[in-house]
Tab-separated table of C-alpha atoms and ligand atoms in Angstrom:
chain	number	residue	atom	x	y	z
A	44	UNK	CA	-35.069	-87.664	33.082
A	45	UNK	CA	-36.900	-86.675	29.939
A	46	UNK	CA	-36.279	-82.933	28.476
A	47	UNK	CA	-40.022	-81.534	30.320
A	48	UNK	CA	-38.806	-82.977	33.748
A	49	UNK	CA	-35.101	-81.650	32.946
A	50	UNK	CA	-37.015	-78.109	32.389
A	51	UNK	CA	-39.502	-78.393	35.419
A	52	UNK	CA	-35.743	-79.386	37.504
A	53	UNK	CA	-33.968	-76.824	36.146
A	54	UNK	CA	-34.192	-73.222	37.337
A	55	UNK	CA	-32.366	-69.599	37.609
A	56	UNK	CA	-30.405	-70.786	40.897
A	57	UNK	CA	-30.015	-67.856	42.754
A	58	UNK	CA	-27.407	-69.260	45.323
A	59	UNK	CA	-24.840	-72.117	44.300
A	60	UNK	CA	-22.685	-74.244	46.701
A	61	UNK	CA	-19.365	-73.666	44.967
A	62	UNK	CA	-18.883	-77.830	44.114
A	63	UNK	CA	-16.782	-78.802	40.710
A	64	UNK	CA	-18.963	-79.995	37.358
A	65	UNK	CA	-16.583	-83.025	36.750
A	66	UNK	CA	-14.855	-82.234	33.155
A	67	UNK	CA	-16.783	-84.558	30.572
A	68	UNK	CA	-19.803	-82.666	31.816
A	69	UNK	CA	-18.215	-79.688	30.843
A	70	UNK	CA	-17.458	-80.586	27.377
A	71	UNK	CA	-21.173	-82.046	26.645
A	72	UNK	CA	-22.108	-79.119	27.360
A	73	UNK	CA	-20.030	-76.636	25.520
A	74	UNK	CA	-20.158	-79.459	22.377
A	75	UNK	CA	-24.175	-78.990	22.951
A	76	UNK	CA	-23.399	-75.200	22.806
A	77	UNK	CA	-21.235	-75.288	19.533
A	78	UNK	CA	-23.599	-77.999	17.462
A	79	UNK	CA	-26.128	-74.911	18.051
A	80	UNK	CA	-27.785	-73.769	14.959
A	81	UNK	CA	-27.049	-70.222	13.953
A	82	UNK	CA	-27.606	-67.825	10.924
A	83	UNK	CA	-26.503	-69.351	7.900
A	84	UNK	CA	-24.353	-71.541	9.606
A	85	UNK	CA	-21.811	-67.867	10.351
A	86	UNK	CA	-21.370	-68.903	14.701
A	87	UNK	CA	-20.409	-64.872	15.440
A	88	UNK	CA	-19.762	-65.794	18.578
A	89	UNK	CA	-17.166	-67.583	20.625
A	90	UNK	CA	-17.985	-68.597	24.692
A	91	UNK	CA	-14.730	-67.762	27.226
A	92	UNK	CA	-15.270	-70.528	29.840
A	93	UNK	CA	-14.219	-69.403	33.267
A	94	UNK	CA	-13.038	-71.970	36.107
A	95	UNK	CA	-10.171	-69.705	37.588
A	96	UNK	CA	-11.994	-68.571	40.877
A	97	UNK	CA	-9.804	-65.082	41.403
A	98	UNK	CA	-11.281	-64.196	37.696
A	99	UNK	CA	-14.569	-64.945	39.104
A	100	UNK	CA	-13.800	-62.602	42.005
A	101	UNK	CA	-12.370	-60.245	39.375
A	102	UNK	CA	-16.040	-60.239	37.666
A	103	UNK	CA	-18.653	-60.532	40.462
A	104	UNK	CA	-18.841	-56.792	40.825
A	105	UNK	CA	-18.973	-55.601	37.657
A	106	UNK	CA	-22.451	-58.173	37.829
A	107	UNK	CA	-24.015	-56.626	39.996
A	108	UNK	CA	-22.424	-58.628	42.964
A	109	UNK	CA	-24.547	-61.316	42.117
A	110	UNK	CA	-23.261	-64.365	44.466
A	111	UNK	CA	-23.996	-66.940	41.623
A	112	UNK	CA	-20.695	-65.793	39.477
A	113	UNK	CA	-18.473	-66.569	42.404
A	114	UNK	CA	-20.877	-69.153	44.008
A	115	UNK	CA	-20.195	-71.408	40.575
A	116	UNK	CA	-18.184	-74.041	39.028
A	117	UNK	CA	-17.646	-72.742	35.904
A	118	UNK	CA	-18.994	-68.880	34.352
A	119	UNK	CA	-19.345	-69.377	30.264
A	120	UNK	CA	-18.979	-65.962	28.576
A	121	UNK	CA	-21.121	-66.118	25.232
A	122	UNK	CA	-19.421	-63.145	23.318
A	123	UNK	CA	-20.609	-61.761	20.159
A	124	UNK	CA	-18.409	-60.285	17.285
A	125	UNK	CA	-18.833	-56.556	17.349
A	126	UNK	CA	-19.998	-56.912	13.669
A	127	UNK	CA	-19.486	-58.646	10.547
A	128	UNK	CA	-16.796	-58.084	8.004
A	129	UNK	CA	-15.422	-59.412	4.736
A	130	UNK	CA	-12.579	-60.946	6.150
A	131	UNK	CA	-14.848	-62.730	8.910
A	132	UNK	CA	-17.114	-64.281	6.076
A	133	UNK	CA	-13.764	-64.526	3.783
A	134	UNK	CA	-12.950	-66.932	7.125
A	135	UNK	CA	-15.928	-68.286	6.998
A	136	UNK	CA	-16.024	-69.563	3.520
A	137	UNK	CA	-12.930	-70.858	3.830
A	138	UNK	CA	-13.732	-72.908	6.412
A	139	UNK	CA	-16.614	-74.789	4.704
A	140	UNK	CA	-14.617	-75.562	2.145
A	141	UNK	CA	-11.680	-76.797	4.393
A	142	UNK	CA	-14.830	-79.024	6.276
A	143	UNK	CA	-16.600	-79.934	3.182
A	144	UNK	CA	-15.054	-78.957	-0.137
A	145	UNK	CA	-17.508	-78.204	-2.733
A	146	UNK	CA	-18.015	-76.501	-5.861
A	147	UNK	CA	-15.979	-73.263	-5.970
A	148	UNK	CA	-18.465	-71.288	-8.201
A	149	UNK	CA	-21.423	-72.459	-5.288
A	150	UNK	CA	-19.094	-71.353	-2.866
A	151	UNK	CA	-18.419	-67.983	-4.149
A	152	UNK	CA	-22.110	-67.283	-4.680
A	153	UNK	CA	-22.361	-67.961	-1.223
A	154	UNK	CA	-19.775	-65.415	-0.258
A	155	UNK	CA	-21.494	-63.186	-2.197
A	156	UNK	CA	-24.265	-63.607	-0.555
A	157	UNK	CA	-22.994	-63.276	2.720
A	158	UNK	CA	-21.507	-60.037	1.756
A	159	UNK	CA	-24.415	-58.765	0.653
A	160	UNK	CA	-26.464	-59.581	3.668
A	161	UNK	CA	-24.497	-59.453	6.202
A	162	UNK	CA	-21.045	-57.264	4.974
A	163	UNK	CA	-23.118	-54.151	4.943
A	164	UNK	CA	-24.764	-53.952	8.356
A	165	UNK	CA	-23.625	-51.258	10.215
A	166	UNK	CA	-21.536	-52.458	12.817
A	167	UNK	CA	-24.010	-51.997	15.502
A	168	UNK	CA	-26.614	-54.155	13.486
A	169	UNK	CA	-23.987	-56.536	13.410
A	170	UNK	CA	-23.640	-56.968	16.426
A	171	UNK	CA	-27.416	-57.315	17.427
A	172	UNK	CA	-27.610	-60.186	15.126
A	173	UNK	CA	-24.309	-61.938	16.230
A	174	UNK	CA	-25.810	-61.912	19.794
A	175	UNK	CA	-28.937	-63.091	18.832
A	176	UNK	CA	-27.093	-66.216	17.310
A	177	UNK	CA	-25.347	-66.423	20.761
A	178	UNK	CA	-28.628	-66.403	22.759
A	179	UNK	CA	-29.847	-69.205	20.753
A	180	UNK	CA	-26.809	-71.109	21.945
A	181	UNK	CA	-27.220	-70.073	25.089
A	182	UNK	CA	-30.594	-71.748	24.950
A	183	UNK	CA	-29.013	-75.398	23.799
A	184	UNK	CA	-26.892	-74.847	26.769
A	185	UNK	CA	-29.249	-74.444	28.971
A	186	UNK	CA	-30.937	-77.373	28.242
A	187	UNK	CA	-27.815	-79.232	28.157
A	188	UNK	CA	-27.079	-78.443	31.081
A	189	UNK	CA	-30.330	-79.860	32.246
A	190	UNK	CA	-29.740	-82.628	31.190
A	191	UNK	CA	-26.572	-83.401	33.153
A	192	UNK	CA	-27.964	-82.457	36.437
A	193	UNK	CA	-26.238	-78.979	36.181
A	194	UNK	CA	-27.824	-75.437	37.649
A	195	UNK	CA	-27.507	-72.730	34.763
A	196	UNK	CA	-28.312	-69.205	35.368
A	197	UNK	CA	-28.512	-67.108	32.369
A	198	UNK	CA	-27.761	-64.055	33.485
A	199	UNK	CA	-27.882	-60.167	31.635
A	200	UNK	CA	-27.487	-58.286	34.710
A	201	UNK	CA	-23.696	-57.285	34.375
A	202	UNK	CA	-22.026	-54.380	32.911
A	203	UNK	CA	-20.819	-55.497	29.363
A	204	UNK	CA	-18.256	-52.964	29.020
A	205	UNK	CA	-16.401	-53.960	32.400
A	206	UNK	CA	-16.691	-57.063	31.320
A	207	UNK	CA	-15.451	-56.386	27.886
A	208	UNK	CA	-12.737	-54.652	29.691
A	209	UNK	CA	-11.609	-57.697	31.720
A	210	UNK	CA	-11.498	-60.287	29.893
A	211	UNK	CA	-9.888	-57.568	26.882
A	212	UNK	CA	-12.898	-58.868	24.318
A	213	UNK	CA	-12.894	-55.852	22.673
A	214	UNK	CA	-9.552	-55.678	21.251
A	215	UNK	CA	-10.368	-59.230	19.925
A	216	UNK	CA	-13.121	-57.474	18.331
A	217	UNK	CA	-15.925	-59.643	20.738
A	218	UNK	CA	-18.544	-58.338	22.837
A	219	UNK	CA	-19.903	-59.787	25.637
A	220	UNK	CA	-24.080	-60.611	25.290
A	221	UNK	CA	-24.572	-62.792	27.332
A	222	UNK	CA	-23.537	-65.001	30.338
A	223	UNK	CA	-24.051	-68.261	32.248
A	224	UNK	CA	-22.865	-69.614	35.722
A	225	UNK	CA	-22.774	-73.073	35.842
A	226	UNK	CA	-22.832	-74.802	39.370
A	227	UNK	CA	-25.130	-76.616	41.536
A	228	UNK	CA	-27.677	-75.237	43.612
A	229	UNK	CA	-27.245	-74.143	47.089
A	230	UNK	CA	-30.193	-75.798	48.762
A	231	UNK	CA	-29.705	-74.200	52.140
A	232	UNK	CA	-29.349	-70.507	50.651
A	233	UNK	CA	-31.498	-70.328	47.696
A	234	UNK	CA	-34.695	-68.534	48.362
A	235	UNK	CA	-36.218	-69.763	44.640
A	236	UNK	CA	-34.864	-73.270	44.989
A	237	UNK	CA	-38.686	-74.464	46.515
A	238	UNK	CA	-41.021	-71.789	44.442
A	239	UNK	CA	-43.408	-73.018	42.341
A	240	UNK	CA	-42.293	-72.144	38.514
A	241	UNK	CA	-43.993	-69.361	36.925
A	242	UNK	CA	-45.165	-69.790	33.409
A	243	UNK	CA	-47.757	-68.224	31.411
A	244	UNK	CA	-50.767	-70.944	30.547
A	245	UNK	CA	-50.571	-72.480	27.237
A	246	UNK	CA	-54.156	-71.062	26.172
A	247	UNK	CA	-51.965	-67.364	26.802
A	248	UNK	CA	-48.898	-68.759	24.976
A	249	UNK	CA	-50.202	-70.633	22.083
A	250	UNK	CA	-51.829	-70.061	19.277
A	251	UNK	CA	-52.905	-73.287	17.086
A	252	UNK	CA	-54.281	-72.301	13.558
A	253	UNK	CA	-55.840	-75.713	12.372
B	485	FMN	C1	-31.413	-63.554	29.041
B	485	FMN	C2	-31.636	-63.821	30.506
B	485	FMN	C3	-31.041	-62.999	31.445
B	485	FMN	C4	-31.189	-63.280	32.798
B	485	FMN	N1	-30.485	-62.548	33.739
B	485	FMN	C5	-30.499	-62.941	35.033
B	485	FMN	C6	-29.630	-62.361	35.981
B	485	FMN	O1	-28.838	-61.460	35.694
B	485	FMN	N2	-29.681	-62.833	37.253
B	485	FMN	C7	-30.510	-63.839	37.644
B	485	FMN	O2	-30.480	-64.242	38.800
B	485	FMN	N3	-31.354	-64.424	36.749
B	485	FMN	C8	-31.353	-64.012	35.462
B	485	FMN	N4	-32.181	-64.629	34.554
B	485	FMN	C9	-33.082	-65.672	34.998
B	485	FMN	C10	-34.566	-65.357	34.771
B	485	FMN	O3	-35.011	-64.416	35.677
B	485	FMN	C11	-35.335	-66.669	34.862
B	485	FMN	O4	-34.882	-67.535	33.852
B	485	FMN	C12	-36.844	-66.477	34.731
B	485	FMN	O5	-37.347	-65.726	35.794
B	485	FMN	C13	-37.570	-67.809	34.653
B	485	FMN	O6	-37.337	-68.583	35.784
B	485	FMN	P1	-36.578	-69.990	35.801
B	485	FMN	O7	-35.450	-69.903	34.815
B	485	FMN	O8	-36.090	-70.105	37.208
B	485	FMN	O9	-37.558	-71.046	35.435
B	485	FMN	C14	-32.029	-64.344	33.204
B	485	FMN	C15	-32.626	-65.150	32.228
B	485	FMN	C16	-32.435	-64.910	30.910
B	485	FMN	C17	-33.044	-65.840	29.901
């Protein structure tokens, strides 16, 4: 399929049938997830990947008993760090030079830099732009996804705090953003599954300044 008939196949499957994504379809899509681009490269997120179905269980109500979270194969938690701090971009740093050495002094102008922009948000700016970075993941993994013939529901309508509480992100100093059941669609059960996609018009969602 090419990527406009993976989006026109894909949709927010209300209702999945509880069948396994076989593994290496699991790890394209979370490898999709992580080559995501994010804000100067920081990634202040991590994703919890949830197979264990009693978890699941554990979860559904604190999302608004939405069937999908029990209803799928896997539930990816994108979680956000609560904000950023110098030892987070100390970590950072470190770990570009670990990948790619480099000059020291470029390195530590780059620190500085971070600090600067990012080591004095407030920690609930912070975390607004951590999450952002995780949404934009969350967007390569929807595609992904797509593209292996697997439903993804994005899904916002949980309670982050129960969540939070759950899965103990907070003490880990994580948030959780945002989330995404994985699964196949439940052709019998989903009301959306035949709907015609709603989109706005290109003339309403373009404009081209030649
Ligand atoms: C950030 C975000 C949060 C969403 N939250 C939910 C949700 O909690 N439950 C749900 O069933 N769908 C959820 N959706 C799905 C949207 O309603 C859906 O993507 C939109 O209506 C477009 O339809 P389509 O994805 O089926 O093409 C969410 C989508 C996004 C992007």
């Amino acid at each position: 399929m090419e990527i406009i008939e993976q989006l026109n196949w894909r949709y927010a499957t209300k209702a999945m049938n509880g069948q396994q994504i076989p593994q290496e379809k699991i790890d394209r899509i979370l490898e999709a997830a992580r080559l995501a681009p994010s804000s100067n490269g920081l990634q202040p997120f991590e994703i919890i990947v949830i197979s264990n179905q009693a978890l699941k269980e554990k979860i559904r109500p604190a999302a608004f008993d939405q069937p999908q979270i029990t209803g799928c194969s896997h539930l990816l938690v994108f979680a956000a760090w609560d904000g950023y701090t110098p030892e987070r971009i100390d970590a950072f740093i470190a770990h570009t030079a670990a990948k790619r050495g480099g000059d020291p002094e470029r390195l530590e102008r780059q620190r500085q830099s971070l600090m600067n922009n990012f080591g004095r948000m407030d920690q609930d700016r912070g975390y607004a732009h951590a999450a952002r970075q995780a949404y934009l993941s969350l967007g390569v993994t929807i595609v992904a996804a797509a593209a292996e013939g697997v439903d993804g529901t994005p899904m916002e309508g949980f309670d982050p705090e129960r969540l939070d509480a759950i899965l103990g992100l907070r003490e880990k100093g994580l948030r959780s953003a945002v989330i995404i059941a994985l699964g196949y669609r439940d052709t019998e059960k989903d009301w959306l599954v035949n709907l015609t996609k709603v989109r706005k018009d290109k003339a309403q969602f373009v404009t081209e300044l030649n």
